[in-house]
mmCIF file with all atom_site columns, C-alpha atoms in Angstrom:
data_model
loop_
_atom_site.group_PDB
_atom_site.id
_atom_site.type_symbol
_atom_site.label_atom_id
_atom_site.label_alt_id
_atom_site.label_comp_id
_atom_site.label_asym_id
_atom_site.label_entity_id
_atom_site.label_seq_id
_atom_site.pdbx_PDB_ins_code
_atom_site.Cartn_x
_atom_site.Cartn_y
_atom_site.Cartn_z
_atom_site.occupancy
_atom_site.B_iso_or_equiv
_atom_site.pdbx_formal_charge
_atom_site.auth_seq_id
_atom_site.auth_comp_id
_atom_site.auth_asym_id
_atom_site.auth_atom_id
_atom_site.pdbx_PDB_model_num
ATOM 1   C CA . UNK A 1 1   ? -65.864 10.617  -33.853 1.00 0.00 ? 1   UNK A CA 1
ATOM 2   C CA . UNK A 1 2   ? -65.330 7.165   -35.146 1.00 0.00 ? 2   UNK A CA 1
ATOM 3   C CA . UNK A 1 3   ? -67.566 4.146   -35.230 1.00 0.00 ? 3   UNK A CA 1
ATOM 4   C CA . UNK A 1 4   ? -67.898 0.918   -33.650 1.00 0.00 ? 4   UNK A CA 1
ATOM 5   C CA . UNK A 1 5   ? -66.225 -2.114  -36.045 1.00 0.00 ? 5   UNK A CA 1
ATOM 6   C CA . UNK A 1 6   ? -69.753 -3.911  -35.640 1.00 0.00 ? 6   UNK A CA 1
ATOM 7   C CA . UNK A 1 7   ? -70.970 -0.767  -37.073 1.00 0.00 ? 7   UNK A CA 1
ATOM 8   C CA . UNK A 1 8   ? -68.394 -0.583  -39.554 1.00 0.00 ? 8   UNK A CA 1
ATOM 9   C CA . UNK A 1 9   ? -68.828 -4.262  -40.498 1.00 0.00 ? 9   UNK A CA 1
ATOM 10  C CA . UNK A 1 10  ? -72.428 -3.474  -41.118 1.00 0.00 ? 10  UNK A CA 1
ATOM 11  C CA . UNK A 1 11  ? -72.442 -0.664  -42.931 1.00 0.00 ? 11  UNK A CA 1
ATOM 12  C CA . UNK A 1 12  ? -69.649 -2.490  -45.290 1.00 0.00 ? 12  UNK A CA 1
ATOM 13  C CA . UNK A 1 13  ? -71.432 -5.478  -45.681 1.00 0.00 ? 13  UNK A CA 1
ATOM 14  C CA . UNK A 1 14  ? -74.515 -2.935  -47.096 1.00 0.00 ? 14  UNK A CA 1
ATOM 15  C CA . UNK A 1 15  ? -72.362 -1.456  -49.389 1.00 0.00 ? 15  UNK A CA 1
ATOM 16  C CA . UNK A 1 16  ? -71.765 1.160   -47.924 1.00 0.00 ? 16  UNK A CA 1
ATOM 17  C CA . UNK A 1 17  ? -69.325 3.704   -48.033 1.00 0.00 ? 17  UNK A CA 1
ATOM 18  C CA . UNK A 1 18  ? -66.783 4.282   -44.645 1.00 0.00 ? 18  UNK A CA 1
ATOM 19  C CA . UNK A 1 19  ? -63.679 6.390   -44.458 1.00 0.00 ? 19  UNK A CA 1
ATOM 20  C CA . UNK A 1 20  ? -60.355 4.462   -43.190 1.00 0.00 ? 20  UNK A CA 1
ATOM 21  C CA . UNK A 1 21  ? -57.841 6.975   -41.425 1.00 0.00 ? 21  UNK A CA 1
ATOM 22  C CA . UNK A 1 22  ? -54.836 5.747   -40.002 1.00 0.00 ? 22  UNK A CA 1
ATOM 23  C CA . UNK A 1 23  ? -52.815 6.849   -36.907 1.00 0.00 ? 23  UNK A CA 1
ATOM 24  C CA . UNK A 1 24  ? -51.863 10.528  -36.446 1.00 0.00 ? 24  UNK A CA 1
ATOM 25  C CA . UNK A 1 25  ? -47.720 8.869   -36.195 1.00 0.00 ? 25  UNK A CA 1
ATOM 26  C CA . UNK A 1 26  ? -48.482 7.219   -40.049 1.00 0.00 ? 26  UNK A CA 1
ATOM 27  C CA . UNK A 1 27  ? -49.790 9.537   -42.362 1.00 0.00 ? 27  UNK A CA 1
ATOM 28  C CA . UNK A 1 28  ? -52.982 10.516  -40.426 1.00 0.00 ? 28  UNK A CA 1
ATOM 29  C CA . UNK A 1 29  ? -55.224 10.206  -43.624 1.00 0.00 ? 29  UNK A CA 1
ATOM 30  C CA . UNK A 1 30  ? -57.770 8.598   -45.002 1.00 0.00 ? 30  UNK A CA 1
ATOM 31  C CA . UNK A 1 31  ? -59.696 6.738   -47.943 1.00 0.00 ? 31  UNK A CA 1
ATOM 32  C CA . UNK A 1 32  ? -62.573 5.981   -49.000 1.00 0.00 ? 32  UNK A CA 1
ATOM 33  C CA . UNK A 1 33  ? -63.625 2.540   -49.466 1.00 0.00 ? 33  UNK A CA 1
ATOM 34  C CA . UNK A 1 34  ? -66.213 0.195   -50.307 1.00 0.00 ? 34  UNK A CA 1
ATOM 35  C CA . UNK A 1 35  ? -66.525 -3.292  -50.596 1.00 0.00 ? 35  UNK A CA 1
ATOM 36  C CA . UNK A 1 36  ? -65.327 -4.888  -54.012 1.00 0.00 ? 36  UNK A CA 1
ATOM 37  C CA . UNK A 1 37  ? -68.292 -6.929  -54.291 1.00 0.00 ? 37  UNK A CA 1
ATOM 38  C CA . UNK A 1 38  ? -70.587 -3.419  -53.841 1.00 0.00 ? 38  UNK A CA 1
ATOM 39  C CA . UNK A 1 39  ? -69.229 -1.399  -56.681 1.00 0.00 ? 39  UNK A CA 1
ATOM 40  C CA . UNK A 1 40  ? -71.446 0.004   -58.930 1.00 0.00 ? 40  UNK A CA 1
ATOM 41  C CA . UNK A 1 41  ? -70.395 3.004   -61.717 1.00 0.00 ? 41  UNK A CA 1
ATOM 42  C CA . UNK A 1 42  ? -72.745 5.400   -59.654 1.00 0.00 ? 42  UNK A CA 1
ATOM 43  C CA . UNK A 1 43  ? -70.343 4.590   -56.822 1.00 0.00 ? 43  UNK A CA 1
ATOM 44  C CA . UNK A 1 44  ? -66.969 4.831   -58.585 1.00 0.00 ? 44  UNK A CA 1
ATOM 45  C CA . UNK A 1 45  ? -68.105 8.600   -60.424 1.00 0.00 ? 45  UNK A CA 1
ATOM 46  C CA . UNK A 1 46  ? -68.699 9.464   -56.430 1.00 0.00 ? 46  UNK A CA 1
ATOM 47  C CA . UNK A 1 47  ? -65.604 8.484   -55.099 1.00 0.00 ? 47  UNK A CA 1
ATOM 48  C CA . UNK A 1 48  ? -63.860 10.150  -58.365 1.00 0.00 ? 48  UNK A CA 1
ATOM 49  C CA . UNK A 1 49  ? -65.916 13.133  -57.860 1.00 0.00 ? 49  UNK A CA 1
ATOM 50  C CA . UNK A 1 50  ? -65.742 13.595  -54.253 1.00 0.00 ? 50  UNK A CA 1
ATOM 51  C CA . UNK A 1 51  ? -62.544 11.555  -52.536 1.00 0.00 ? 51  UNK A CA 1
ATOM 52  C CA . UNK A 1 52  ? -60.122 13.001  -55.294 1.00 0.00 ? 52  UNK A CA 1
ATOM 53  C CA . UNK A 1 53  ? -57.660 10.604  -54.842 1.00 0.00 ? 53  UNK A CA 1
ATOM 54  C CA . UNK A 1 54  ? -55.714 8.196   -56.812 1.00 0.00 ? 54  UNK A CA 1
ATOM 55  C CA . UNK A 1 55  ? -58.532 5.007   -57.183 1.00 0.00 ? 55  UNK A CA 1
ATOM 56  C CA . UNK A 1 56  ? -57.230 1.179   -56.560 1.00 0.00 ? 56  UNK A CA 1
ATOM 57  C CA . UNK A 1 57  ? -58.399 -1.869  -56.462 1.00 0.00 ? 57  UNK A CA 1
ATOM 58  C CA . UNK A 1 58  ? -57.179 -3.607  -52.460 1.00 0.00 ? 58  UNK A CA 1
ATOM 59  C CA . UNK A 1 59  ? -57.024 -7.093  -52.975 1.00 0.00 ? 59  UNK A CA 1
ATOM 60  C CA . UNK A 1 60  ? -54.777 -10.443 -51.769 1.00 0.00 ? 60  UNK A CA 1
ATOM 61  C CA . UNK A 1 61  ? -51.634 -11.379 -52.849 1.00 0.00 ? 61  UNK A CA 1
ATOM 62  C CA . UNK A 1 62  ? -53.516 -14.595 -53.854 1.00 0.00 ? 62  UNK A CA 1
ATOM 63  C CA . UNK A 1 63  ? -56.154 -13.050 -55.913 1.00 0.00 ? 63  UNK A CA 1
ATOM 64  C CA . UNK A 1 64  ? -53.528 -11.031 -58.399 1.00 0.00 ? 64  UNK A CA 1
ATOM 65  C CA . UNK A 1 65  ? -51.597 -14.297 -58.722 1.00 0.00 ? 65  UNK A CA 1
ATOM 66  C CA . UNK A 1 66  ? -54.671 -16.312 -59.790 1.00 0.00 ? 66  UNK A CA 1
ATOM 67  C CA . UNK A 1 67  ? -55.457 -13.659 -62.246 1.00 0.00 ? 67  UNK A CA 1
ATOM 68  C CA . UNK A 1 68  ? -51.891 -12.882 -63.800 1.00 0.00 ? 68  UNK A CA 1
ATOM 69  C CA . UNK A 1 69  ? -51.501 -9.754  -62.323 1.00 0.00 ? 69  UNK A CA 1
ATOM 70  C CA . UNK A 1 70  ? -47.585 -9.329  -61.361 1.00 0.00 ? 70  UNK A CA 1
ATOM 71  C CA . UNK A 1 71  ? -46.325 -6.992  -58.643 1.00 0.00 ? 71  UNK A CA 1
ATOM 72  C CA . UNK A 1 72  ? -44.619 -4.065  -59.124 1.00 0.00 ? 72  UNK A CA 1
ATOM 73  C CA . UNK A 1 73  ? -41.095 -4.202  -57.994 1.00 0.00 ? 73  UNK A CA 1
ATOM 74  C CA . UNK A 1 74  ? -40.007 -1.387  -55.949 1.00 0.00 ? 74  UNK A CA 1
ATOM 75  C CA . UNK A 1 75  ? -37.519 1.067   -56.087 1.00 0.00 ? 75  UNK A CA 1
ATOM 76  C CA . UNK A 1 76  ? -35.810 3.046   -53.372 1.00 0.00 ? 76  UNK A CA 1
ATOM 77  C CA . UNK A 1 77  ? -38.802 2.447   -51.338 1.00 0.00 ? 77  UNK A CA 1
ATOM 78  C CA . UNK A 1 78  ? -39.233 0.964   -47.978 1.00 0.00 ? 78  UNK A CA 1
ATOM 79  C CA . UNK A 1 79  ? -41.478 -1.942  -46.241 1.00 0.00 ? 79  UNK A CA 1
ATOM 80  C CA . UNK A 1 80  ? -44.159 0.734   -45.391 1.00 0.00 ? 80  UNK A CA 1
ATOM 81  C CA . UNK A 1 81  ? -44.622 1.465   -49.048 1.00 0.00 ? 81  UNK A CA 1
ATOM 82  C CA . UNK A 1 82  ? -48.101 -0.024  -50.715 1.00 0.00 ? 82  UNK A CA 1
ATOM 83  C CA . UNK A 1 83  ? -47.236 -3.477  -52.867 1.00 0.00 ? 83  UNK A CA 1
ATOM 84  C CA . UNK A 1 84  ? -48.546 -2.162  -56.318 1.00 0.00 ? 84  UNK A CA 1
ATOM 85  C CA . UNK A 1 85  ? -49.870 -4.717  -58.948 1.00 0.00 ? 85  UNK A CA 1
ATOM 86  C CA . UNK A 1 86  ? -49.888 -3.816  -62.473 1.00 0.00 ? 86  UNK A CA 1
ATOM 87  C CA . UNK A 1 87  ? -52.802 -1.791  -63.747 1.00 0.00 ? 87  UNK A CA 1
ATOM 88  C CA . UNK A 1 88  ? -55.582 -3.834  -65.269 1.00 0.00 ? 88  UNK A CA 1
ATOM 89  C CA . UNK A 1 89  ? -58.781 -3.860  -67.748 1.00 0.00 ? 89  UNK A CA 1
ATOM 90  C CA . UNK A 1 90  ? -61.411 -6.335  -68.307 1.00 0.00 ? 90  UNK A CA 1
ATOM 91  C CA . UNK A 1 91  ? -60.428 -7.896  -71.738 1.00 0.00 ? 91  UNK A CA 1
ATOM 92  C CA . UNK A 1 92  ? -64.475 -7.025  -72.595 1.00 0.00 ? 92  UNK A CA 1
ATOM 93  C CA . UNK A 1 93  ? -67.057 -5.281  -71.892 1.00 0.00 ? 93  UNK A CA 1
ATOM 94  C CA . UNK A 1 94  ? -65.370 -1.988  -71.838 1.00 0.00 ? 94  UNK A CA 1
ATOM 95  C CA . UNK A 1 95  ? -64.311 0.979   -74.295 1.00 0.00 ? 95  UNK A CA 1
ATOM 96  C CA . UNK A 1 96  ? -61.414 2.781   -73.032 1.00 0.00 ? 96  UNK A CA 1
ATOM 97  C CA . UNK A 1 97  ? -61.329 1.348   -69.446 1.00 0.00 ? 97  UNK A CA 1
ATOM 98  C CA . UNK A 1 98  ? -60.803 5.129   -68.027 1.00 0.00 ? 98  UNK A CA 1
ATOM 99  C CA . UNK A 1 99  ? -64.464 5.796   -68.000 1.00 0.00 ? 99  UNK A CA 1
ATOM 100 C CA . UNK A 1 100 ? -66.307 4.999   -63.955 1.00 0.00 ? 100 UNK A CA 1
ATOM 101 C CA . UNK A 1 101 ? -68.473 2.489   -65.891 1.00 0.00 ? 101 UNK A CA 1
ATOM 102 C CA . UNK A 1 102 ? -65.152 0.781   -67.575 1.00 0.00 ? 102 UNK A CA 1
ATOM 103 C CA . UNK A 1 103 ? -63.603 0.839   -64.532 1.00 0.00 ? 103 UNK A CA 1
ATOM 104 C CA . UNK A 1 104 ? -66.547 -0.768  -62.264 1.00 0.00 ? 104 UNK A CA 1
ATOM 105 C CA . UNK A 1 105 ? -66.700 -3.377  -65.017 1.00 0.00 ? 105 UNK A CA 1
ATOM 106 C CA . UNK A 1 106 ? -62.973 -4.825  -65.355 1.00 0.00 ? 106 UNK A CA 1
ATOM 107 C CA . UNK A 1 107 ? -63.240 -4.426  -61.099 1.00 0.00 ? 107 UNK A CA 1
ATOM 108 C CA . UNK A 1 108 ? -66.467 -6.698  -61.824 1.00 0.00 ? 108 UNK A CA 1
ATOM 109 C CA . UNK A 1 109 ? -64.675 -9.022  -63.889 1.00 0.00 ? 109 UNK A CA 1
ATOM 110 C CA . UNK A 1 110 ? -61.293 -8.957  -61.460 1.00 0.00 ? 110 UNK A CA 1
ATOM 111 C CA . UNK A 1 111 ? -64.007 -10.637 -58.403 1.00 0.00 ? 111 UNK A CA 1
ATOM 112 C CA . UNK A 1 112 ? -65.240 -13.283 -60.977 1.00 0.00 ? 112 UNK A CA 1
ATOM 113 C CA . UNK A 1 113 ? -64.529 -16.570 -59.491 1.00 0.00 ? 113 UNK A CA 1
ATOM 114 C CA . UNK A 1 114 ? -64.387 -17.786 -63.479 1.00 0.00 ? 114 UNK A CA 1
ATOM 115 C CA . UNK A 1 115 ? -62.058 -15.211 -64.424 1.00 0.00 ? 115 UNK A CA 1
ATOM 116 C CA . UNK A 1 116 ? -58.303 -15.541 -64.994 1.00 0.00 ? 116 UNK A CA 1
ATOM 117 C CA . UNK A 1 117 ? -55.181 -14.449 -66.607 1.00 0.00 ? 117 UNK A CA 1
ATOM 118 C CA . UNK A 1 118 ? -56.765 -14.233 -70.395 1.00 0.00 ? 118 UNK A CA 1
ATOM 119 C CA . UNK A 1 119 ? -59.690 -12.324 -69.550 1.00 0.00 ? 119 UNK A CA 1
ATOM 120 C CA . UNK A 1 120 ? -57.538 -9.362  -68.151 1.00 0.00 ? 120 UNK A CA 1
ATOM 121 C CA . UNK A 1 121 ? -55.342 -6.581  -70.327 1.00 0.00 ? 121 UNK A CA 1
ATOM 122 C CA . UNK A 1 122 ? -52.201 -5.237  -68.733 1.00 0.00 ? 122 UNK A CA 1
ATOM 123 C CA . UNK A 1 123 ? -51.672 -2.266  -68.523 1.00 0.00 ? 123 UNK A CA 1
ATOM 124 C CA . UNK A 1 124 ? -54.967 -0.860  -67.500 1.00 0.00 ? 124 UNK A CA 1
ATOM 125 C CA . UNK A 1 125 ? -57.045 1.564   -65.724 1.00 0.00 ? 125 UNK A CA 1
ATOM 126 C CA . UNK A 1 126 ? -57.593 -0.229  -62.251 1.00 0.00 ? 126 UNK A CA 1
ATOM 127 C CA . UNK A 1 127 ? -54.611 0.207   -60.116 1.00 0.00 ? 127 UNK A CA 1
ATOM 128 C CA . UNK A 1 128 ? -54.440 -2.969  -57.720 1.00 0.00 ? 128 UNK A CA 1
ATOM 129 C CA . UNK A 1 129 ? -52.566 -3.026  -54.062 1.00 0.00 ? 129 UNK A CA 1
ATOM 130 C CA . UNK A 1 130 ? -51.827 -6.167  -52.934 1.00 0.00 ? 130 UNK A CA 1
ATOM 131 C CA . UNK A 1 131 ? -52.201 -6.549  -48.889 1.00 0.00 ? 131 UNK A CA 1
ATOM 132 C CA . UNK A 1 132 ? -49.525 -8.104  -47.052 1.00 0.00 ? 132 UNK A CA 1
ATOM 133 C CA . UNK A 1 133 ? -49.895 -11.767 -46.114 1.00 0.00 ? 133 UNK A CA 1
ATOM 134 C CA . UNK A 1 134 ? -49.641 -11.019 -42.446 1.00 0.00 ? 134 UNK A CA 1
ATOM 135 C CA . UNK A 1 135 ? -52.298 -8.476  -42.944 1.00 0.00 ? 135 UNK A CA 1
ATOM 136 C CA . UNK A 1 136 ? -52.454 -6.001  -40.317 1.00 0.00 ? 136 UNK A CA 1
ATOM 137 C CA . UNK A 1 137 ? -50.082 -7.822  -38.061 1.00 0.00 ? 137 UNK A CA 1
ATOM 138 C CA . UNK A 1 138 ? -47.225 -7.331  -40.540 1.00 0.00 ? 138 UNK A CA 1
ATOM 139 C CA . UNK A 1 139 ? -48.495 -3.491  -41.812 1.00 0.00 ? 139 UNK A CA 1
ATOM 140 C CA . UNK A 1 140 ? -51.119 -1.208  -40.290 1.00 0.00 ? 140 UNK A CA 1
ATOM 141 C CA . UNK A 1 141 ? -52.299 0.221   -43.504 1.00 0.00 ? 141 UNK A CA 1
ATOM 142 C CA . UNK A 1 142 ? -54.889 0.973   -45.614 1.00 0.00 ? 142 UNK A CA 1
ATOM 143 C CA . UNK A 1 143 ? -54.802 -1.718  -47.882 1.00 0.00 ? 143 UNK A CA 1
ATOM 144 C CA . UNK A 1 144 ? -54.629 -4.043  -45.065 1.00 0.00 ? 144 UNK A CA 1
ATOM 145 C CA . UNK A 1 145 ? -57.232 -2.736  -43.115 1.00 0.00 ? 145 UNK A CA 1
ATOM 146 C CA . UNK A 1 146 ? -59.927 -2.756  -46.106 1.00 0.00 ? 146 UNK A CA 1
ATOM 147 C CA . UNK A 1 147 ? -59.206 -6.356  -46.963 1.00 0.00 ? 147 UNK A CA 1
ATOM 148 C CA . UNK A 1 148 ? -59.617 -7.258  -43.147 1.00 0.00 ? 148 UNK A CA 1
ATOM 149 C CA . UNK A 1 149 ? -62.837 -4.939  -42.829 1.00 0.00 ? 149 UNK A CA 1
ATOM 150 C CA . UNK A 1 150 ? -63.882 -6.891  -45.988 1.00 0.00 ? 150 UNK A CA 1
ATOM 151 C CA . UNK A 1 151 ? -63.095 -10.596 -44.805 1.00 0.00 ? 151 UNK A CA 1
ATOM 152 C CA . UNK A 1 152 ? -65.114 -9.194  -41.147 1.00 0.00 ? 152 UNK A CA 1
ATOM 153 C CA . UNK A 1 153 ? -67.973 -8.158  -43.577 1.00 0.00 ? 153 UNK A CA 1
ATOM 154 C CA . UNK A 1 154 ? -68.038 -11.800 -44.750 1.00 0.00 ? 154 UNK A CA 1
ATOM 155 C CA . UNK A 1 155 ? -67.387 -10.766 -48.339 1.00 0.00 ? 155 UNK A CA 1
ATOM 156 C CA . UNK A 1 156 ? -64.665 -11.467 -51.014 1.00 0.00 ? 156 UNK A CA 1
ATOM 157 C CA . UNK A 1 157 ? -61.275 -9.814  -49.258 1.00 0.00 ? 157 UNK A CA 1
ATOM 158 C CA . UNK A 1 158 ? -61.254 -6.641  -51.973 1.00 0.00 ? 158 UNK A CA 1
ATOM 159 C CA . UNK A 1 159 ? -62.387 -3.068  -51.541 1.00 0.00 ? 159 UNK A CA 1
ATOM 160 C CA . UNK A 1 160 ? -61.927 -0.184  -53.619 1.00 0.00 ? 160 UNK A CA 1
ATOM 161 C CA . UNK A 1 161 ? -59.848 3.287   -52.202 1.00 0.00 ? 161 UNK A CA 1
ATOM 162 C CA . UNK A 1 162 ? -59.667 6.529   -53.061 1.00 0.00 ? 162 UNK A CA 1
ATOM 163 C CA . UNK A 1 163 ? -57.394 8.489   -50.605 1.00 0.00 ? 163 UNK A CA 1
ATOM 164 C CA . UNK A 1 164 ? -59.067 11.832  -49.468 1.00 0.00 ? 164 UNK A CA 1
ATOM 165 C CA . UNK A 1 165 ? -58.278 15.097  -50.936 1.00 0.00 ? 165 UNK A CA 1
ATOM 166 C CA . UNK A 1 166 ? -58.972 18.560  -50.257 1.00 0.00 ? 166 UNK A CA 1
ATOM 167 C CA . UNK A 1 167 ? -60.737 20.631  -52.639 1.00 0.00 ? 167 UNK A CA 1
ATOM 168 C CA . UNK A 1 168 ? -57.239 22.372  -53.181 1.00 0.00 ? 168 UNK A CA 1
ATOM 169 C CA . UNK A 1 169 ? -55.495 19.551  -53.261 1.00 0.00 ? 169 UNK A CA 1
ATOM 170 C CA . UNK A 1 170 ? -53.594 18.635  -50.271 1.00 0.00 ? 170 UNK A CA 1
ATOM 171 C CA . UNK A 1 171 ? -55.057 15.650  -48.345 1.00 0.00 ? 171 UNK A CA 1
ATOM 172 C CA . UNK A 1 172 ? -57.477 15.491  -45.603 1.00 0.00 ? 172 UNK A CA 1
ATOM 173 C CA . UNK A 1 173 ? -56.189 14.946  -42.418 1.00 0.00 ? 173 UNK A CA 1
ATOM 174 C CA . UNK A 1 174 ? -57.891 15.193  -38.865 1.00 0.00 ? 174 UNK A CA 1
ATOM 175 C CA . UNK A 1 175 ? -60.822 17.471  -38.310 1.00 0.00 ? 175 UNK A CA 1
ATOM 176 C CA . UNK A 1 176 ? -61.354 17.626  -42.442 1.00 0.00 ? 176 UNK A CA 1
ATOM 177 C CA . UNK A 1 177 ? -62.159 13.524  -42.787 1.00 0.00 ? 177 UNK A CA 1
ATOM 178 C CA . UNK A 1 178 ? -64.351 14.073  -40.163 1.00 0.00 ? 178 UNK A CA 1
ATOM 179 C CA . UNK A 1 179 ? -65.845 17.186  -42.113 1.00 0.00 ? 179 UNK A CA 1
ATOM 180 C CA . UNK A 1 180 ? -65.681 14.734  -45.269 1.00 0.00 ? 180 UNK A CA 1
ATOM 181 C CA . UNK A 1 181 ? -67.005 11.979  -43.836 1.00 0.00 ? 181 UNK A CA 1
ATOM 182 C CA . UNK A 1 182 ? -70.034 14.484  -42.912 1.00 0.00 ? 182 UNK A CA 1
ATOM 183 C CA . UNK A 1 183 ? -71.061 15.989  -45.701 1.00 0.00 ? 183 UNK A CA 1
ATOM 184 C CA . UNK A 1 184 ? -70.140 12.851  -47.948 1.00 0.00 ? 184 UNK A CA 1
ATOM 185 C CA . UNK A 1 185 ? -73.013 11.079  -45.241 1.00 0.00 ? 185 UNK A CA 1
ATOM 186 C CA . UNK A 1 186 ? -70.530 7.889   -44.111 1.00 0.00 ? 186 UNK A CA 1
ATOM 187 C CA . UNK A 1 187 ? -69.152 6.841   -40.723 1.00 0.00 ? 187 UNK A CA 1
ATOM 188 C CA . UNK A 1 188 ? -65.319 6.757   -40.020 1.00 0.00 ? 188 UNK A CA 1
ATOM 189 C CA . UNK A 1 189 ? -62.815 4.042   -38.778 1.00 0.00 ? 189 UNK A CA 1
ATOM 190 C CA . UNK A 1 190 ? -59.767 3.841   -37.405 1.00 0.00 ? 190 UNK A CA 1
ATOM 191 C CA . UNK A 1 191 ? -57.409 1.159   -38.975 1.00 0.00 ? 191 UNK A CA 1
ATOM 192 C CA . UNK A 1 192 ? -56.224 1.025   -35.070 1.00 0.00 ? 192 UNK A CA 1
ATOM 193 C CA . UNK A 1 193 ? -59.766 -0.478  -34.378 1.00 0.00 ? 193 UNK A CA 1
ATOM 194 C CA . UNK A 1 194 ? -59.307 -3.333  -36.691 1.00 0.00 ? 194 UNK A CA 1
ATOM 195 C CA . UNK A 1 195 ? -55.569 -3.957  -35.743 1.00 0.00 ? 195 UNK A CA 1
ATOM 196 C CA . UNK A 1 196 ? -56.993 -4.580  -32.334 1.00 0.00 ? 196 UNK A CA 1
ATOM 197 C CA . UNK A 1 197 ? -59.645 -6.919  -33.554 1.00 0.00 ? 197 UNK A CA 1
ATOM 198 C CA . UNK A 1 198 ? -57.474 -8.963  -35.295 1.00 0.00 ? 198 UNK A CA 1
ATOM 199 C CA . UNK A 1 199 ? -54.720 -9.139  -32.053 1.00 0.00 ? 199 UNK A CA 1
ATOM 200 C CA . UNK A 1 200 ? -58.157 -10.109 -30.225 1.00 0.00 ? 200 UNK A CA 1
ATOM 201 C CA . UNK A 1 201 ? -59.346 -13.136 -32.758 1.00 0.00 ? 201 UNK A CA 1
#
């Protein structure tokens, strides 16, 4: 049912598209991501369209520092919950910043090595998760796990997620990723698989 990571890797580095589910004891769901560096606005409409989900930008801790983008502070939440950043736009190039093309260019602009605090507008339309230092050692998510696949990939440590929805609404769990990740025509992988890669390296 799921790939191998050199697979994975592969098909990331290509741009393409893979579905992340974690374990069955977590939430047993998944997103779908794609390398930062690989978005497109074609890409972004699909993932609207078709994942259904809520779409963010995964990212380092690091990276929303350098460009002024502050972490949300929780509230009645526990370590397992997702480190939210403050939604972003690009500063230009966009109209409203809601649109797939807005939102593929301030993502654009985010991965800029030349960008920083002053080109960004808070709030925004990109909704940024910051992975946890420790990575998967500290938190076998999905944030974590698409900025490792990313860094395996040999790209910039970002990927954009869209968690998987049913067409009614509830999210896709088991048997209906691997339906999604059928008809939608990408592989699957297990955040599990990575975990163990990185307790291997």
């Amino acid at each position: 049912m799921f790939c191998q990571l050199d697979e994975a890797i592969a098909d990331f580095r290509a741009g393409k598209f893979l579905v992340l589910v974690d374990a069955q004891e977590r939430e047993d769901e998944g997103d779908l991501i794609l390398a930062a560096e690989r978005v497109s606005t074609v890409k972004i409409n699909r993932m609207l369209q078709e994942a259904r989900g809520l779409l963010h930008l995964a990212t380092t801790e690091a990276h929303l520092a350098r460009l002024g983008v502050g972490l949300i502070e929780p509230h009645n939440a526990d370590w397992t919950t997702p480190r939210f950043g403050l939604p972003f736009d690009a500063r230009e190039g966009i109209e409203t910043g809601v649109s797939a093309a807005d939102r593929a260019t301030s993502i654009q602009c985010a991965l800029d090595p030349d960008t920083g605090p002053t080109d960004l507008v808070i709030p925004g339309h990109v909704f940024p998760l910051a992975a946890r230092p420790e990575g998967l050692l500290s938190r076998q998510g999905h944030t974590e796990g698409a900025v490792e696949l990313a860094r395996q990939a040999g790209l910039f440590p970002a990927a954009v997620m869209s968690e998987v929805m049913t067409a009614d609404g509830t999210m896709a769990k088991g048997q209906q990723l691997v339906d999604f990740a059928t008809s939608f025509g990408c592989r699957l992988i297990d955040v599990e698989q990575l975990h163990q890669a990185v307790l291997g390296g």
